Every structure is written in structure tokens, then in C-alpha cells.
Coordinates of C-alpha atoms in Angstrom, one line a residue:
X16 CA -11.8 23.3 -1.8
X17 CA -13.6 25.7 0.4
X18 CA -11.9 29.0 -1.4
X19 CA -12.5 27.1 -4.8
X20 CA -16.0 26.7 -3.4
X21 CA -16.4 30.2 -3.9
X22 CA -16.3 30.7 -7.3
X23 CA -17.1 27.8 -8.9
X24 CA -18.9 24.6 -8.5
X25 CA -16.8 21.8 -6.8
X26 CA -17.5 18.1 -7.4
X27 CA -15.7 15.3 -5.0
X28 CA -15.9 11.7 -5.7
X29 CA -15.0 9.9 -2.9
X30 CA -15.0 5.6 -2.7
X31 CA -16.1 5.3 1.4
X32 CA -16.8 1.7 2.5
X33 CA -18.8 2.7 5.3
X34 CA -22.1 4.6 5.0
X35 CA -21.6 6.2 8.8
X36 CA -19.3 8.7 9.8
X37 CA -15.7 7.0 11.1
X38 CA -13.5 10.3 10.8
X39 CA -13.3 10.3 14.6
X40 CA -12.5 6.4 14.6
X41 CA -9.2 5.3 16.7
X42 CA -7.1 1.9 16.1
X43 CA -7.2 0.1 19.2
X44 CA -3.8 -0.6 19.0
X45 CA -3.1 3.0 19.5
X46 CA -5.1 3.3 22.4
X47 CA -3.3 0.8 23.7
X48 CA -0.3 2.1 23.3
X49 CA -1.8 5.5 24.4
X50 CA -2.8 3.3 28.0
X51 CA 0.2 2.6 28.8
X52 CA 1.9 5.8 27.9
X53 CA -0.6 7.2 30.3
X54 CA 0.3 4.6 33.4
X55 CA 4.1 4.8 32.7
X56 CA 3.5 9.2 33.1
X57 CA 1.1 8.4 36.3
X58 CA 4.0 6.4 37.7
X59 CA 6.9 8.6 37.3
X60 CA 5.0 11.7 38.6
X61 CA 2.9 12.1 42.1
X62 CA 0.7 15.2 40.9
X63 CA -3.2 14.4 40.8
X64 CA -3.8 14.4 37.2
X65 CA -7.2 14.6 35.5
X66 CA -8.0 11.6 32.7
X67 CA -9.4 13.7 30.1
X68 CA -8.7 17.1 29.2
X69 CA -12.3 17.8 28.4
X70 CA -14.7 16.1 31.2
X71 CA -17.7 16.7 29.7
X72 CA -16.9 15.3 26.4
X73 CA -15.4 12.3 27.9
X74 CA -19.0 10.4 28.4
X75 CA -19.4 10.3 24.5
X76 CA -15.8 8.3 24.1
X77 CA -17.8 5.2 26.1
X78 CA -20.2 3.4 25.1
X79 CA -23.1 1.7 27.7
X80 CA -21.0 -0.8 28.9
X81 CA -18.2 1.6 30.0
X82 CA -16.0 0.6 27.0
X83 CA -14.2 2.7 24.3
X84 CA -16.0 2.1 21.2
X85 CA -13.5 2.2 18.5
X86 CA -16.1 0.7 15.8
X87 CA -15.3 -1.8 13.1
X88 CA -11.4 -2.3 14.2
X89 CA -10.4 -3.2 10.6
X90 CA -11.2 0.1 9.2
X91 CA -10.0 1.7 12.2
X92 CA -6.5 0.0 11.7
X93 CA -6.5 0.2 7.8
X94 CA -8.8 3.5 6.7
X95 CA -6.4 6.3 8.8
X96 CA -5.6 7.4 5.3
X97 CA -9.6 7.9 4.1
X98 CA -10.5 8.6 8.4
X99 CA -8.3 11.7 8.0
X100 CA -9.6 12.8 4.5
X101 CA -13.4 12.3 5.4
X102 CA -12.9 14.3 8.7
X103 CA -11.3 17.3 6.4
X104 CA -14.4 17.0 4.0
X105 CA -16.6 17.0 7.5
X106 CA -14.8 20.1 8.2
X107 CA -16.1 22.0 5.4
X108 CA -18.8 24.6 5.7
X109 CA -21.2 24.4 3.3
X110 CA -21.4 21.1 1.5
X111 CA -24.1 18.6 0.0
X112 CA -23.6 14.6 0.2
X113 CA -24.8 12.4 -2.0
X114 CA -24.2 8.2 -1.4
X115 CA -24.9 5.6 -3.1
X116 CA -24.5 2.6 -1.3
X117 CA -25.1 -1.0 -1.6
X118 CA -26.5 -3.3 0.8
X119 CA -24.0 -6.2 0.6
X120 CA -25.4 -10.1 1.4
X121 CA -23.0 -11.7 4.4
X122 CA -22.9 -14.8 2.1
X123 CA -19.2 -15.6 2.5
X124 CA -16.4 -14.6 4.6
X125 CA -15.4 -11.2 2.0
X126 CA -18.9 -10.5 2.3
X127 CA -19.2 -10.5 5.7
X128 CA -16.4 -8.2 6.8
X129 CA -17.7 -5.6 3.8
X130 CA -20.4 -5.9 5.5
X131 CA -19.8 -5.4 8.9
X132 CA -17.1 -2.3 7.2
X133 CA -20.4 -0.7 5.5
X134 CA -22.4 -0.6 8.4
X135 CA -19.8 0.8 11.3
X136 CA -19.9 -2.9 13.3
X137 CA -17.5 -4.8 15.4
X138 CA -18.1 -8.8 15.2
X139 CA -14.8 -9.1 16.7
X140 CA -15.7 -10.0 19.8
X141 CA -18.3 -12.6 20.2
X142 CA -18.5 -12.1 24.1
X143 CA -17.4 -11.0 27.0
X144 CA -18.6 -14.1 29.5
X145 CA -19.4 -17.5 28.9
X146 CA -23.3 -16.9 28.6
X147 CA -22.7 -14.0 25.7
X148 CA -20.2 -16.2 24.1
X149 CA -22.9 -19.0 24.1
X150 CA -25.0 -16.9 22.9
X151 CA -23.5 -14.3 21.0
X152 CA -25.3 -13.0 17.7
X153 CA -22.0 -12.1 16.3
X154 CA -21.1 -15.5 15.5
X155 CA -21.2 -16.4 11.4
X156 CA -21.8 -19.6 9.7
X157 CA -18.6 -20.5 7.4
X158 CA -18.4 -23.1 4.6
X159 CA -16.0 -25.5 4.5
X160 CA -14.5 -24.4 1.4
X161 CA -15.2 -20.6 1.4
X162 CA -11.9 -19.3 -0.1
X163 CA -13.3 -15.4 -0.6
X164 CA -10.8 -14.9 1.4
X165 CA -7.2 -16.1 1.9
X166 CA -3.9 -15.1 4.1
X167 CA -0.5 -16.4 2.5
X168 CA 2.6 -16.2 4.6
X169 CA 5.7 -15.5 2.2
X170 CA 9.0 -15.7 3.0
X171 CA 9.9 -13.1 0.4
X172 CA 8.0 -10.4 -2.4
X173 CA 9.3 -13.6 -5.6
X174 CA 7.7 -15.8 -2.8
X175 CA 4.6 -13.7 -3.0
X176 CA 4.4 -13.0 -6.9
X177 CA 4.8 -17.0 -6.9
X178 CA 1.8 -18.2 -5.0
X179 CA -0.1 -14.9 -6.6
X180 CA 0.8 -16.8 -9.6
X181 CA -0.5 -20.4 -8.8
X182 CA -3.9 -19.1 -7.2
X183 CA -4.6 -17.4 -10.2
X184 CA -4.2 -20.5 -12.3
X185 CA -6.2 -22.4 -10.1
X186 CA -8.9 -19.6 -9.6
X187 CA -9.5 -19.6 -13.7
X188 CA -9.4 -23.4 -13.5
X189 CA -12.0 -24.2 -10.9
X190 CA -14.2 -21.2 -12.4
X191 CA -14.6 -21.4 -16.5
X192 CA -16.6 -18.2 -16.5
X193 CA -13.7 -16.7 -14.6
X194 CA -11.4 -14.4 -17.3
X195 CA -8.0 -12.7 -16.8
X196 CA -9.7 -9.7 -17.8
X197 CA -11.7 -9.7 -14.8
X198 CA -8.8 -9.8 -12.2
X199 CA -7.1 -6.9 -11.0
X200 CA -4.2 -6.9 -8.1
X201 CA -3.8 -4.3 -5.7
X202 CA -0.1 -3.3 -4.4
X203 CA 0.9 -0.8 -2.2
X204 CA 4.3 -0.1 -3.8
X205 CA 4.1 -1.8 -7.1
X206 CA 7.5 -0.4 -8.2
X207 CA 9.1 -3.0 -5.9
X208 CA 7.4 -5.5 -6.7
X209 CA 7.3 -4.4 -10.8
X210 CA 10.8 -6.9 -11.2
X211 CA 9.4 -10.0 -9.2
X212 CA 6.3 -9.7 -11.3
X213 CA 8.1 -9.6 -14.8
X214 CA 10.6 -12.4 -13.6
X215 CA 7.7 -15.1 -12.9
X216 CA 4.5 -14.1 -15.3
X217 CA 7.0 -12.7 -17.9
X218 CA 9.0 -16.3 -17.8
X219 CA 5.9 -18.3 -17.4
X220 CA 4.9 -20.2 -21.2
X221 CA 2.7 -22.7 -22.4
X222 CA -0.2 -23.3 -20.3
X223 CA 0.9 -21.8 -17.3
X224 CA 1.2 -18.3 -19.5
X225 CA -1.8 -15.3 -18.1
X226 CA -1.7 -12.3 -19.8
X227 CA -0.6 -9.1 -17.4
X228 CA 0.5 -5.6 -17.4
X229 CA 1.5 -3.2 -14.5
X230 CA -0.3 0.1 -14.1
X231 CA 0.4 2.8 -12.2
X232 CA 4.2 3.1 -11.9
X233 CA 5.7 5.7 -11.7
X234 CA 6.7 7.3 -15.3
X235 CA 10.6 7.1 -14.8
X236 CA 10.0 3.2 -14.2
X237 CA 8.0 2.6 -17.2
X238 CA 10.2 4.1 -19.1
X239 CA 13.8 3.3 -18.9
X240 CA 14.6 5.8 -21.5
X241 CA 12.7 8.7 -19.7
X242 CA 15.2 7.4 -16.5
X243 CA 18.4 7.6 -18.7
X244 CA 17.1 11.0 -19.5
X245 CA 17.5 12.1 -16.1
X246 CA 19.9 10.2 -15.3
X247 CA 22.5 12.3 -18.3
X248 CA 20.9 15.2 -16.6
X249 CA 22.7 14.5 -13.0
X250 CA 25.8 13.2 -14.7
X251 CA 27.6 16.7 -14.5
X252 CA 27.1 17.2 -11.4
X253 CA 28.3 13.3 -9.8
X254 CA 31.5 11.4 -9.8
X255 CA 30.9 10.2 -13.1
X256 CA 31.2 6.7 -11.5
X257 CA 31.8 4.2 -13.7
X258 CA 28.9 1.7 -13.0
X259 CA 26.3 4.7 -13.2
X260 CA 27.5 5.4 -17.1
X261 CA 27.4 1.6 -17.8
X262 CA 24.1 1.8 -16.2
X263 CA 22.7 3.7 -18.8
X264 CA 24.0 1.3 -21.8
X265 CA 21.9 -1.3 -20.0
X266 CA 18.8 1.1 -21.9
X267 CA 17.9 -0.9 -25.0
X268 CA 17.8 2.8 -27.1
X269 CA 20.9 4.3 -25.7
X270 CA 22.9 0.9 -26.9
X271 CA 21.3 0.2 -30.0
X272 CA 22.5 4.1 -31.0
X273 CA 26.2 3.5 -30.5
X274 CA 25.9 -0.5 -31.9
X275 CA 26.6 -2.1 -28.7
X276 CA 25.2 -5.5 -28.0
X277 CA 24.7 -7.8 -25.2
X278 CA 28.0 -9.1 -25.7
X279 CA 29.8 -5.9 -26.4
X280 CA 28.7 -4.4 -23.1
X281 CA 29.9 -7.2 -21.2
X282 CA 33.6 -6.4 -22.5
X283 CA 32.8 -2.5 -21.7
X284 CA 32.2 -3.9 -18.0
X285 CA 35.3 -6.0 -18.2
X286 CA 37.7 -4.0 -19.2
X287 CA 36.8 -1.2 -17.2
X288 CA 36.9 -3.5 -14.2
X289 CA 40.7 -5.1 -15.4
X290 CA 41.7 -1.3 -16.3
X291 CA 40.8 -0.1 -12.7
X292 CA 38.2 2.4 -13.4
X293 CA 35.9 3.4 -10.8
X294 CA 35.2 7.1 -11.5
X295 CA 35.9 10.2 -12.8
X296 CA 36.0 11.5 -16.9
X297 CA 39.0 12.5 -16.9
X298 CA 42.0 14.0 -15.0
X299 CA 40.4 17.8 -15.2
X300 CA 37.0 16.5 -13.5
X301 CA 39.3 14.8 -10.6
X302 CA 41.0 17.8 -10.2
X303 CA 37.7 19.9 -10.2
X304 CA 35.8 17.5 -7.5
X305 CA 39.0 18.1 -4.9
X306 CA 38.6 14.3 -4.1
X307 CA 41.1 11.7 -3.5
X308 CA 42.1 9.2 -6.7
X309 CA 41.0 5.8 -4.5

């Protein structure tokens, strides 16, 4: 950006759920991990030491009460990803910033935490002794039924996709103004999650039925005839094993061209199994792999 800077006008859009600066942010769990790597090192060695490489930058990592600030821990466990990009744009020479951000209302529990994300703040701990702790300003009112936000604990990703499934129903019941339209899921790795999605909203019917679609997969698992495209294109150089080229009859396109049905492939896959077939096109690409026959 900074050579491209040079020439040409560069425009960044970045989403940042805080307003302050948090590019110099740590997880707490990795300075406690980073404690006790320090004690186990002062243990096994009797040199004097000193704590910090830099001692006169070491006042600024404490904070009045003689405690590493770390700021809101949730963004500081969560946000490495966007703490590492926003310390890169910091590190730019000449830049302008422009935000736009909105004030968010602590009415519910969601609220709350955005909020406390958007403003740099740690409500975690809501005192140190039992006069703060009586008294502690960090302390939020909840309702009863505040359901902003939920944590489901799954024994498996159909487990997942299944309760997914059920709260959504119940979310468009309770709420009539609610629409499927207005719902979007967020996934990490939606590719391994794509099958468990299609096997319980793609079977659901009648009033259970919501209407869904995946985005943002990757192109060769959208398109299963894009990934028997490359997979023809790494035959040559495999085994040629014999469940990778029935593989690619499982493609809806590829069977329909040579006229083989459902039922059709299953009797390719049997009698490749009864015949003893496991790899190899024929005796001259054995030969050529200098492998053994089993």
C-alpha cells in the first residue's frame, strides 16, 4: 500500500469494532502462558536477569494499580487477526482516517459486550475485594429472558447445524416481523460444515422447511464439475485408483454423458470390487509406476 501510495490514490475499508487503538492489545491467556515460561527459565538458570528488555518502556505495560492492562479480553482473544492488520495500517507513513462509528445502547447482553468492544473496556472483573465487588460499577442488569445471546454445547458439527436449525424456527415464530431474509450465519470453515447443512435444511419439508443457500465456498466445492475438472487433470499423474475414477461418476454431468444411472454406478462399484480392482489402467501404467501389484 505504501509504494501504491505513491502513485495513485489508495482507499481502505476496514470494519473495526473498536473506535480506540488495540493493535498493541495481548490475550491474557498468552501472558499467562508467557509468566510461566518466564519462572520455569528463572528456575533452571542462576544468572540475574532483567524483566524487561526495555526498562523505560516497561511503566506504560501497567496500568495505576500495577496491573497489565490487556483491555477488553474478548477482542484481545478473538481480534489477533484485525490487531495484526490495524498495527500494519498504524505503520504506515502518511495516511488519513476516517470512522464512522455508532454509539451502541447496553440494552441487552449482545449490546453490552459491543459495547464494552467499541469503547476499549474490560467489565470482566467486577472487583478485586469484597467492598469493589459490592460496589462495583461494572455490574449489568439482565432480563430474565434476554436470549441476544446464546452458547450451545454440541456433541458434533450435524449436532450443531441441528439446534442452528430449531432456533431459527423458533426465532421466526416468537418474532412475526422476523424474515429468513434477514438472517445470515457466520462459519469459520463453511466447507465442512456445507454437507451437514444440506443433509438437515435440504431434508427438512413442510412447515419446518426455511429457505438457505451457502456463500462463500470455495469454487471447486460449488462446483462438483469444476472439481472433476481437476480432478481428470491429476489422473495422469496418480495410481489411477479405482475409487478416485468412480469418484468422478458420482458428478451428475460426467454420468449423465456416458448414460449411467444411480443404479448403473452401483454395479460399476460392484463389480470392480468382485473383479479385484484397486488400481492401475492397465498393465503398461503398472509397469511404468515401478510399484508392486497388491
Amino acid at each position: 500500500l505504501q509504494a501504491l501510495g505513491k502513485h495513485v490514490d489508495v482507499y481502505v475499508l476496514f470494519t473495526n469494532p473498536c473506535r480506540y487503538y488495540w493493535g498493541d492489545i495481548k490475550d491474557p491467556a498468552f501472558l499467562a502462558k508467557l509468566l510461566s515460561r518466564q519462572r520455569r527459565h528463572h528456575r533452571e538458570t542462576t544468572r540475574e536477569l532483567p524483566l524487561f528488555r526495555d526498562t523505560q518502556q516497561a511503566p506504560g505495560l501497567f496500568n495505576d494499580a500495577g496491573e497489565q492492562d490487556v483491555g477488553n479480553p474478548l477482542l484481545a482473544s478473538w481480534g489477533k487477526l484485525g490487531r495484526d492488520y490495524i498495527y500494519l495500517l498504524a505503520g504506515l507513513e502518511r495516511y488519513e482516517e476516517l470512522d464512522a462509528f455508532v454509539d451502541i445502547a447496553p440494552d441487552n447482553l449482545l449490546h453490552n459486550l459491543q459495547a464494552d468492544i467499541l469503547e476499549l473496556r474490560n467489565a470482566a472483573v467486577a472487583g478485586r475485594s469484597a467492598e469493589e465487588f459490592a460496589n462495583s460499577r461494572s455490574k449489568r442488569l439482565l432480563a430474565a429472558n434476554d436470549r441476544s445471546l446464546s452458547i450451545h454445547v454440541c456433541h458434533s458439527p450435524q449436532r450443531e447445524v441441528e439446534v442452528l436449525h430449531d432456533r431459527l424456527l423458533a426465532m421466526l415464530e416468537e418474532n412475526p416481523e422476523l424474515t429468513p431474509r434477514d438472517i445470515i450465519v457466520m462459519v469459520a470453515d463453511i466447507d465442512s460444515y456445507s454437507p451437514y447443512i444440506q443433509a438437515v435444511f435440504g431434508s427438512a419439508s413442510g412447515e419446518r422447511w426455511l429457505p438457505w443457500a451457502i456463500s462463500d465456498r470455495r469454487a471447486r466445492e460449488s462446483h462438483p464439475a469444476l472439481q472433476a475438472f481437476i480432478t481428470l487433470l491429476s489422473l495422469p499423474d496418480s495410481r489411477f485408483a479405482s475409487e478416485d475414477v468412480l469418484a468422478l461418476l458420482d458428478v451428475p454431468v460426467l454420468a449423465a454423458r456416458f448414460n449411467i444411472n444411480e443404479e448403473g454406478l452401483r454395479y460399476l462399484r460392484q463389480w470392480v470390487n468382485e473383479s479385484g480392482v484397486r488400481w492401475g489402467m492397465d498393465d503398461d501404467n503398472v509397469r511404468e509406476l515401478d510399484l508392486p501389484a497388491t
